[in-house]
């Protein structure tokens, strides 16, 4: 993207944000890479080393627990050393200033809430809490990391994420659809939009659609594309908003 295009784009997003009566943000793993958490599908993403269908799916949980366990243990441990970057804090400030109304996320790291956002709809669950895969009894994160078994039924423990092949939390998904359809402005940040059904949400938007992403696919449905790092772009927009 040429510099003038980018500057214009930053100012346009600022104007649309200030002019919108209802703004919804949709985030993916690209929102967390500047916090040190690898995403899934870009050049150094997780899936370049691991096939998601081998580790983040129901069959892995059922038939290849060792692989499943090591994948999630490593992600939980990596997460412990990371914290929400400035872009997360800007989104939380925009919520408190009334500039955005809600955040829909595919991320399981809980960073939006950690940064202070309150209206957050997590469509792929959370990696911070654990349950038994057999009897669904809750278990502690530490018991998962110690590779203990369910104290009630001796079943395998798993994080409360939505795996491939599992349905999304229907209440959250319904709210997310209503939020997207109601929004005058939808800002999509750091997602390849490859995973169903979240990938379909932007198509349901009736308002303006903005895409902030490191990679911009040729054909896309967005009214404004801002190519670059989420944290940096959010900072540039925030810097030209007179509070
Ligand atoms: C379901 C677990 C009904 C939690 C995840 C065939 C065709 C179509 C669909 C399907 C199919 N076969 C199966 C399906 C359905 C399947 C699916 O969509 N598969 C796809 C891959 C083909 N979906 C499901 O199974 C869903 N459930 O459909 O239920 C059902 C029920 C039973 C049987 C059948 C169907 C469940 C989906 C949830 C799966 N769980 N993760 C975890 O471990 O995290 S998905 C995983 O992908 C993560 O949750 C992640 O958030 C999500 C989406 O990925 P992104 O967030 O977009 O991340 P990605 O790396 O892809 O992109 C990041 C982008 O950011 C990149 O473009 C990069 O360039 C950019 N970027 C990076 N850094 C930055 C940046 N941009 C800006 N700044 C930066 N700094």
mmCIF file of C-alpha atoms and ligand atoms in Angstrom:
data_model
loop_
_atom_site.group_PDB
_atom_site.id
_atom_site.type_symbol
_atom_site.label_atom_id
_atom_site.label_comp_id
_atom_site.label_asym_id
_atom_site.label_seq_id
_atom_site.Cartn_x
_atom_site.Cartn_y
_atom_site.Cartn_z
ATOM 1 C CA UNK A 1 0.000 0.000 0.000
ATOM 2 C CA UNK A 2 1.362 3.442 -1.004
ATOM 3 C CA UNK A 3 1.990 5.799 1.923
ATOM 4 C CA UNK A 4 -0.622 8.357 0.869
ATOM 5 C CA UNK A 5 -3.193 5.558 0.485
ATOM 6 C CA UNK A 6 -2.365 4.388 3.995
ATOM 7 C CA UNK A 7 -2.587 7.902 5.501
ATOM 8 C CA UNK A 8 -5.899 8.446 3.703
ATOM 9 C CA UNK A 9 -7.075 5.048 4.943
ATOM 10 C CA UNK A 10 -6.175 5.878 8.543
ATOM 11 C CA UNK A 11 -8.056 9.180 8.369
ATOM 12 C CA UNK A 12 -11.016 7.500 6.655
ATOM 13 C CA UNK A 13 -11.259 4.862 9.384
ATOM 14 C CA UNK A 14 -11.091 7.638 12.017
ATOM 15 C CA UNK A 15 -13.941 9.498 10.282
ATOM 16 C CA UNK A 16 -16.070 6.337 9.899
ATOM 17 C CA UNK A 17 -15.448 5.425 13.540
ATOM 18 C CA UNK A 18 -16.525 8.873 14.776
ATOM 19 C CA UNK A 19 -19.531 8.917 12.446
ATOM 20 C CA UNK A 20 -20.838 5.439 13.283
ATOM 21 C CA UNK A 21 -23.660 4.966 15.800
ATOM 22 C CA UNK A 22 -22.945 1.269 16.245
ATOM 23 C CA UNK A 23 -19.529 -0.287 15.643
ATOM 24 C CA UNK A 24 -18.542 -3.947 16.009
ATOM 25 C CA UNK A 25 -15.021 -5.386 15.856
ATOM 26 C CA UNK A 26 -14.211 -8.966 14.776
ATOM 27 C CA UNK A 27 -10.753 -10.278 15.664
ATOM 28 C CA UNK A 28 -8.638 -13.338 14.970
ATOM 29 C CA UNK A 29 -5.219 -14.687 15.821
ATOM 30 C CA UNK A 30 -3.474 -11.854 13.959
ATOM 31 C CA UNK A 31 -4.605 -9.557 16.776
ATOM 32 C CA UNK A 32 -2.273 -11.409 19.167
ATOM 33 C CA UNK A 33 0.926 -11.958 17.163
ATOM 34 C CA UNK A 34 2.348 -8.605 18.347
ATOM 35 C CA UNK A 35 1.958 -10.008 21.852
ATOM 36 C CA UNK A 36 4.173 -12.976 20.987
ATOM 37 C CA UNK A 37 1.423 -15.496 20.250
ATOM 38 C CA UNK A 38 1.840 -17.172 16.836
ATOM 39 C CA UNK A 39 -1.176 -17.191 14.544
ATOM 40 C CA UNK A 40 -2.218 -20.225 12.538
ATOM 41 C CA UNK A 41 -1.956 -19.610 8.824
ATOM 42 C CA UNK A 42 0.524 -16.873 8.046
ATOM 43 C CA UNK A 43 4.128 -17.644 7.117
ATOM 44 C CA UNK A 44 5.335 -18.574 10.612
ATOM 45 C CA UNK A 45 1.914 -19.631 11.877
ATOM 46 C CA UNK A 46 1.232 -22.652 14.064
ATOM 47 C CA UNK A 47 -0.294 -24.602 11.242
ATOM 48 C CA UNK A 48 2.925 -24.425 9.265
ATOM 49 C CA UNK A 49 4.366 -26.791 11.878
ATOM 50 C CA UNK A 50 1.238 -28.638 12.962
ATOM 51 C CA UNK A 51 -1.831 -29.599 10.922
ATOM 52 C CA UNK A 52 -4.851 -28.214 12.819
ATOM 53 C CA UNK A 53 -6.871 -31.246 11.776
ATOM 54 C CA UNK A 54 -4.287 -33.362 13.586
ATOM 55 C CA UNK A 55 -4.257 -31.471 16.871
ATOM 56 C CA UNK A 56 -7.196 -29.016 17.258
ATOM 57 C CA UNK A 57 -10.047 -31.352 16.339
ATOM 58 C CA UNK A 58 -12.338 -33.818 18.077
ATOM 59 C CA UNK A 59 -10.601 -36.849 16.541
ATOM 60 C CA UNK A 60 -7.243 -35.745 17.991
ATOM 61 C CA UNK A 61 -8.843 -35.440 21.429
ATOM 62 C CA UNK A 62 -10.405 -38.885 21.116
ATOM 63 C CA UNK A 63 -7.760 -40.886 19.264
ATOM 64 C CA UNK A 64 -4.445 -39.019 19.587
ATOM 65 C CA UNK A 65 -4.572 -37.474 23.039
ATOM 66 C CA UNK A 66 -0.774 -37.243 23.386
ATOM 67 C CA UNK A 67 -0.512 -35.010 20.277
ATOM 68 C CA UNK A 68 -3.576 -33.014 21.320
ATOM 69 C CA UNK A 69 -2.239 -32.607 24.863
ATOM 70 C CA UNK A 70 1.255 -31.465 23.830
ATOM 71 C CA UNK A 71 -0.199 -28.890 21.397
ATOM 72 C CA UNK A 72 -2.425 -27.265 23.991
ATOM 73 C CA UNK A 73 0.082 -27.537 26.844
ATOM 74 C CA UNK A 74 2.645 -25.685 24.705
ATOM 75 C CA UNK A 75 0.124 -22.964 23.812
ATOM 76 C CA UNK A 76 -0.937 -22.468 27.426
ATOM 77 C CA UNK A 77 2.686 -22.231 28.563
ATOM 78 C CA UNK A 78 3.553 -19.763 25.791
ATOM 79 C CA UNK A 79 0.538 -17.654 26.723
ATOM 80 C CA UNK A 80 1.723 -17.355 30.328
ATOM 81 C CA UNK A 81 4.616 -15.172 29.193
ATOM 82 C CA UNK A 82 2.514 -12.874 27.023
ATOM 83 C CA UNK A 83 0.225 -9.897 27.628
ATOM 84 C CA UNK A 84 -2.157 -7.784 25.536
ATOM 85 C CA UNK A 85 -0.294 -5.232 23.378
ATOM 86 C CA UNK A 86 -1.279 -1.576 22.979
ATOM 87 C CA UNK A 87 -3.788 -2.358 20.203
ATOM 88 C CA UNK A 88 -5.878 -4.300 22.705
ATOM 89 C CA UNK A 89 -5.816 -1.385 25.137
ATOM 90 C CA UNK A 90 -6.885 1.016 22.382
ATOM 91 C CA UNK A 91 -9.920 -1.151 21.587
ATOM 92 C CA UNK A 92 -10.814 -1.191 25.298
ATOM 93 C CA UNK A 93 -10.473 2.618 25.443
ATOM 94 C CA UNK A 94 -12.647 2.994 22.327
ATOM 95 C CA UNK A 95 -15.300 0.922 24.091
ATOM 96 C CA UNK A 96 -15.170 3.100 27.199
ATOM 97 C CA UNK A 97 -15.332 6.230 24.970
ATOM 98 C CA UNK A 98 -18.407 4.790 23.235
ATOM 99 C CA UNK A 99 -16.605 4.516 19.879
ATOM 100 C CA UNK A 100 -17.128 0.735 19.612
ATOM 101 C CA UNK A 101 -19.997 -1.311 21.002
ATOM 102 C CA UNK A 102 -18.754 -4.907 21.065
ATOM 103 C CA UNK A 103 -15.961 -7.254 20.067
ATOM 104 C CA UNK A 104 -16.464 -10.692 18.524
ATOM 105 C CA UNK A 105 -13.342 -12.813 18.729
ATOM 106 C CA UNK A 106 -12.102 -16.200 17.523
ATOM 107 C CA UNK A 107 -9.201 -15.935 19.947
ATOM 108 C CA UNK A 108 -9.050 -18.067 23.066
ATOM 109 C CA UNK A 109 -6.345 -16.075 24.891
ATOM 110 C CA UNK A 110 -8.716 -13.772 26.786
ATOM 111 C CA UNK A 111 -6.616 -10.718 25.886
ATOM 112 C CA UNK A 112 -9.577 -8.462 25.082
ATOM 113 C CA UNK A 113 -10.958 -8.844 28.606
ATOM 114 C CA UNK A 114 -7.465 -8.599 30.132
ATOM 115 C CA UNK A 115 -6.992 -5.254 28.331
ATOM 116 C CA UNK A 116 -10.300 -3.946 29.747
ATOM 117 C CA UNK A 117 -12.891 -4.671 27.044
ATOM 118 C CA UNK A 118 -16.204 -5.784 28.571
ATOM 119 C CA UNK A 119 -18.556 -6.562 25.657
ATOM 120 C CA UNK A 120 -16.611 -9.493 24.208
ATOM 121 C CA UNK A 121 -18.207 -12.496 22.487
ATOM 122 C CA UNK A 122 -15.808 -15.458 22.376
ATOM 123 C CA UNK A 123 -16.932 -17.746 19.568
ATOM 124 C CA UNK A 124 -14.130 -20.317 19.894
ATOM 125 C CA UNK A 125 -14.099 -20.561 23.690
ATOM 126 C CA UNK A 126 -11.222 -20.064 26.081
ATOM 127 C CA UNK A 127 -7.923 -21.824 26.716
ATOM 128 C CA UNK A 128 -7.862 -20.636 30.346
ATOM 129 C CA UNK A 129 -10.383 -23.114 31.741
ATOM 130 C CA UNK A 130 -10.381 -26.913 31.656
ATOM 131 C CA UNK A 131 -12.999 -29.667 31.747
ATOM 132 C CA UNK A 132 -13.116 -33.438 31.533
ATOM 133 C CA UNK A 133 -13.703 -34.592 27.959
ATOM 134 C CA UNK A 134 -15.858 -37.456 29.245
ATOM 135 C CA UNK A 135 -17.992 -36.177 32.135
ATOM 136 C CA UNK A 136 -17.449 -32.397 31.593
ATOM 137 C CA UNK A 137 -16.490 -31.870 35.238
ATOM 138 C CA UNK A 138 -14.397 -28.710 35.592
ATOM 139 C CA UNK A 139 -10.718 -29.183 36.433
ATOM 140 C CA UNK A 140 -7.913 -26.772 37.268
ATOM 141 C CA UNK A 141 -5.469 -25.447 34.686
ATOM 142 C CA UNK A 142 -2.681 -26.831 36.840
ATOM 143 C CA UNK A 143 -4.130 -30.349 36.805
ATOM 144 C CA UNK A 144 -4.175 -30.136 32.986
ATOM 145 C CA UNK A 145 -0.565 -28.930 32.892
ATOM 146 C CA UNK A 146 0.395 -31.744 35.270
ATOM 147 C CA UNK A 147 -1.310 -34.117 32.820
ATOM 148 C CA UNK A 148 -3.636 -35.389 35.519
ATOM 149 C CA UNK A 149 -6.861 -37.205 34.726
ATOM 150 C CA UNK A 150 -10.401 -36.289 35.756
ATOM 151 C CA UNK A 151 -10.766 -36.823 39.498
ATOM 152 C CA UNK A 152 -14.352 -38.023 39.000
ATOM 153 C CA UNK A 153 -14.158 -40.424 36.061
ATOM 154 C CA UNK A 154 -10.445 -40.574 35.159
ATOM 155 C CA UNK A 155 -11.207 -39.135 31.727
ATOM 156 C CA UNK A 156 -8.836 -36.986 29.670
ATOM 157 C CA UNK A 157 -8.781 -33.261 30.479
ATOM 158 C CA UNK A 158 -9.133 -30.579 27.758
ATOM 159 C CA UNK A 159 -9.314 -26.776 27.473
ATOM 160 C CA UNK A 160 -12.746 -25.174 26.941
ATOM 161 C CA UNK A 161 -11.942 -24.242 23.346
ATOM 162 C CA UNK A 162 -14.173 -25.068 20.366
ATOM 163 C CA UNK A 163 -12.357 -27.741 18.379
ATOM 164 C CA UNK A 164 -12.768 -28.390 14.666
ATOM 165 C CA UNK A 165 -15.851 -30.566 14.385
ATOM 166 C CA UNK A 166 -17.471 -29.020 17.470
ATOM 167 C CA UNK A 167 -20.339 -26.567 17.287
ATOM 168 C CA UNK A 168 -19.827 -23.009 18.467
ATOM 169 C CA UNK A 169 -21.644 -21.737 21.570
ATOM 170 C CA UNK A 170 -25.034 -21.045 19.990
ATOM 171 C CA UNK A 171 -26.031 -18.157 22.256
ATOM 172 C CA UNK A 172 -22.769 -16.281 21.592
ATOM 173 C CA UNK A 173 -23.024 -16.997 17.865
ATOM 174 C CA UNK A 174 -26.604 -15.701 17.713
ATOM 175 C CA UNK A 175 -25.629 -12.510 19.533
ATOM 176 C CA UNK A 176 -22.624 -12.108 17.221
ATOM 177 C CA UNK A 177 -24.868 -12.363 14.164
ATOM 178 C CA UNK A 178 -27.246 -9.773 15.622
ATOM 179 C CA UNK A 179 -24.340 -7.451 16.449
ATOM 180 C CA UNK A 180 -22.880 -7.720 12.946
ATOM 181 C CA UNK A 181 -26.271 -7.153 11.276
ATOM 182 C CA UNK A 182 -27.011 -4.152 13.477
ATOM 183 C CA UNK A 183 -23.611 -2.486 13.031
ATOM 184 C CA UNK A 184 -23.136 0.611 10.902
ATOM 185 C CA UNK A 185 -19.398 -0.149 10.900
ATOM 186 C CA UNK A 186 -17.671 -3.555 11.150
ATOM 187 C CA UNK A 187 -13.891 -3.597 11.661
ATOM 188 C CA UNK A 188 -12.284 -7.003 10.977
ATOM 189 C CA UNK A 189 -8.776 -7.334 12.422
ATOM 190 C CA UNK A 190 -6.124 -10.060 12.077
ATOM 191 C CA UNK A 191 -8.053 -12.982 10.654
ATOM 192 C CA UNK A 192 -7.712 -14.961 7.433
ATOM 193 C CA UNK A 193 -11.480 -15.622 7.507
ATOM 194 C CA UNK A 194 -10.832 -19.265 6.648
ATOM 195 C CA UNK A 195 -12.763 -20.889 9.483
ATOM 196 C CA UNK A 196 -16.496 -21.506 9.259
ATOM 197 C CA UNK A 197 -18.923 -20.219 10.504
ATOM 198 C CA UNK A 198 -17.079 -17.058 11.650
ATOM 199 C CA UNK A 199 -15.805 -16.618 8.084
ATOM 200 C CA UNK A 200 -19.394 -15.916 7.045
ATOM 201 C CA UNK A 201 -20.060 -13.137 9.544
ATOM 202 C CA UNK A 202 -18.646 -10.230 7.460
ATOM 203 C CA UNK A 203 -20.995 -11.198 4.637
ATOM 204 C CA UNK A 204 -23.923 -10.543 6.979
ATOM 205 C CA UNK A 205 -22.853 -6.992 7.713
ATOM 206 C CA UNK A 206 -25.157 -4.252 6.388
ATOM 207 C CA UNK A 207 -22.876 -1.325 7.213
ATOM 208 C CA UNK A 208 -19.392 -0.332 6.135
ATOM 209 C CA UNK A 209 -16.728 -3.050 6.399
ATOM 210 C CA UNK A 210 -13.043 -2.390 7.161
ATOM 211 C CA UNK A 211 -10.272 -5.005 7.035
ATOM 212 C CA UNK A 212 -7.047 -4.494 9.010
ATOM 213 C CA UNK A 213 -4.644 -7.320 8.188
ATOM 214 C CA UNK A 214 -0.985 -8.072 7.438
ATOM 215 C CA UNK A 215 -2.071 -9.761 4.195
ATOM 216 C CA UNK A 216 -4.940 -8.520 2.025
ATOM 217 C CA UNK A 217 -6.440 -11.103 -0.383
ATOM 218 C CA UNK A 218 -7.172 -9.734 -3.883
ATOM 219 C CA UNK A 219 -10.874 -10.313 -4.017
ATOM 220 C CA UNK A 220 -12.590 -9.090 -0.938
ATOM 221 C CA UNK A 221 -15.808 -7.569 0.191
ATOM 222 C CA UNK A 222 -14.402 -4.743 2.290
ATOM 223 C CA UNK A 223 -15.031 -1.029 1.739
ATOM 224 C CA UNK A 224 -11.599 -0.167 3.151
ATOM 225 C CA UNK A 225 -8.492 -2.357 3.437
ATOM 226 C CA UNK A 226 -5.624 -1.324 5.714
ATOM 227 C CA UNK A 227 -2.610 -3.564 5.112
ATOM 228 C CA UNK A 228 -0.249 -3.726 8.064
ATOM 229 C CA UNK A 229 0.197 -4.651 11.714
ATOM 230 C CA UNK A 230 -2.955 -4.380 13.813
ATOM 231 C CA UNK A 231 -1.309 -2.722 16.812
ATOM 232 C CA UNK A 232 0.425 -0.114 14.678
ATOM 233 C CA UNK A 233 -2.659 0.744 12.628
ATOM 234 C CA UNK A 234 -4.872 1.026 15.713
ATOM 235 C CA UNK A 235 -2.279 3.333 17.271
ATOM 236 C CA UNK A 236 -2.186 5.536 14.151
ATOM 237 C CA UNK A 237 -5.959 5.850 14.102
ATOM 238 C CA UNK A 238 -6.079 6.526 17.831
ATOM 239 C CA UNK A 239 -3.466 9.258 17.533
ATOM 240 C CA UNK A 240 -5.676 11.337 15.192
ATOM 241 C CA UNK A 241 -8.833 11.053 17.290
ATOM 242 C CA UNK A 242 -9.397 14.199 19.363
ATOM 243 C CA UNK A 243 -10.971 12.886 22.565
HETATM 244 C C1 LIG B 1 -18.487 -26.110 13.062
HETATM 245 C C2 LIG B 1 -9.620 -23.958 18.429
HETATM 246 C C3 LIG B 1 -20.520 -27.304 12.879
HETATM 247 C C4 LIG B 1 -9.237 -23.063 19.507
HETATM 248 C C5 LIG B 1 -10.289 -23.334 16.226
HETATM 249 C C6 LIG B 1 -15.065 -27.892 4.731
HETATM 250 C C7 LIG B 1 -15.459 -26.693 4.186
HETATM 251 C C8 LIG B 1 -15.914 -25.643 5.019
HETATM 252 C C9 LIG B 1 -15.987 -25.819 6.402
HETATM 253 C C10 LIG B 1 -15.590 -27.023 6.917
HETATM 254 C C11 LIG B 1 -15.143 -28.053 6.098
HETATM 255 N N1 LIG B 1 -14.828 -29.090 6.901
HETATM 256 C C12 LIG B 1 -15.073 -28.763 8.204
HETATM 257 C C13 LIG B 1 -15.551 -27.507 8.209
HETATM 258 C C14 LIG B 1 -15.951 -26.751 9.404
HETATM 259 C C15 LIG B 1 -14.714 -26.251 10.141
HETATM 260 C C16 LIG B 1 -13.884 -25.357 9.257
HETATM 261 O O1 LIG B 1 -14.206 -24.199 9.057
HETATM 262 N N2 LIG B 1 -12.786 -25.891 8.694
HETATM 263 C C17 LIG B 1 -12.003 -25.068 7.798
HETATM 264 C C18 LIG B 1 -10.577 -24.957 8.312
HETATM 265 C C19 LIG B 1 -12.076 -25.688 6.413
HETATM 266 N N3 LIG B 1 -15.255 -25.481 11.234
HETATM 267 C C20 LIG B 1 -15.595 -26.111 12.374
HETATM 268 O O2 LIG B 1 -15.404 -27.278 12.606
HETATM 269 C C21 LIG B 1 -16.283 -25.229 13.399
HETATM 270 N N4 LIG B 1 -17.461 -25.891 13.874
HETATM 271 O O3 LIG B 1 -18.493 -25.843 11.889
HETATM 272 O O4 LIG B 1 -19.553 -26.705 13.718
HETATM 273 C C22 LIG B 1 -20.083 -28.732 12.728
HETATM 274 C C23 LIG B 1 -20.186 -29.556 13.826
HETATM 275 C C24 LIG B 1 -19.838 -30.912 13.690
HETATM 276 C C25 LIG B 1 -19.354 -31.388 12.451
HETATM 277 C C26 LIG B 1 -19.187 -30.505 11.367
HETATM 278 C C27 LIG B 1 -19.543 -29.160 11.504
HETATM 279 C C28 LIG B 1 -15.350 -24.995 14.566
HETATM 280 C C29 LIG B 1 -14.371 -23.918 14.205
HETATM 281 C C30 LIG B 1 -13.502 -23.582 15.396
HETATM 282 C C31 LIG B 1 -12.252 -24.368 15.283
HETATM 283 N N5 LIG B 1 -11.358 -24.025 16.377
HETATM 284 N N6 LIG B 1 -9.399 -23.246 17.186
HETATM 285 C C32 LIG B 1 -7.764 -22.808 19.400
HETATM 286 O O5 LIG B 1 -7.013 -23.785 19.528
HETATM 287 O O6 LIG B 1 -7.422 -21.640 19.189
HETATM 288 S S1 LIG B 1 -10.005 -22.546 14.781
HETATM 289 C C33 LIG B 1 -8.637 -21.580 14.816
HETATM 290 O O7 LIG B 1 -8.735 -20.813 13.619
HETATM 291 C C34 LIG B 1 -8.546 -20.539 15.912
HETATM 292 O O8 LIG B 1 -9.671 -20.449 16.750
HETATM 293 C C35 LIG B 1 -8.390 -19.241 15.109
HETATM 294 O O9 LIG B 1 -8.767 -18.133 15.780
HETATM 295 C C36 LIG B 1 -9.286 -19.581 14.010
HETATM 296 C C37 LIG B 1 -9.362 -18.700 12.824
HETATM 297 O O10 LIG B 1 -8.053 -18.426 12.396
HETATM 298 P P1 LIG B 1 -7.611 -16.878 12.377
HETATM 299 O O11 LIG B 1 -7.956 -16.283 13.697
HETATM 300 O O12 LIG B 1 -8.179 -16.238 11.187
HETATM 301 O O13 LIG B 1 -6.046 -17.011 12.304
HETATM 302 P P2 LIG B 1 -5.180 -17.214 10.978
HETATM 303 O O14 LIG B 1 -3.791 -17.572 11.381
HETATM 304 O O15 LIG B 1 -5.918 -18.096 10.029
HETATM 305 O O16 LIG B 1 -5.158 -15.749 10.317
HETATM 306 C C38 LIG B 1 -4.485 -14.700 10.979
HETATM 307 C C39 LIG B 1 -4.419 -13.548 9.990
HETATM 308 O O17 LIG B 1 -3.855 -12.428 10.657
HETATM 309 C C40 LIG B 1 -3.522 -13.838 8.793
HETATM 310 O O18 LIG B 1 -4.192 -13.401 7.630
HETATM 311 C C41 LIG B 1 -2.267 -13.004 9.053
HETATM 312 O O19 LIG B 1 -1.719 -12.499 7.874
HETATM 313 C C42 LIG B 1 -2.810 -11.883 9.876
HETATM 314 N N7 LIG B 1 -1.863 -11.309 10.837
HETATM 315 C C43 LIG B 1 -0.919 -11.956 11.561
HETATM 316 N N8 LIG B 1 -0.316 -11.090 12.392
HETATM 317 C C44 LIG B 1 -0.908 -9.871 12.189
HETATM 318 C C45 LIG B 1 -1.892 -10.010 11.204
HETATM 319 N N9 LIG B 1 -2.654 -8.996 10.781
HETATM 320 C C46 LIG B 1 -2.434 -7.789 11.349
HETATM 321 N N10 LIG B 1 -1.503 -7.572 12.311
HETATM 322 C C47 LIG B 1 -0.723 -8.577 12.746
HETATM 323 N N11 LIG B 1 0.184 -8.347 13.704
#
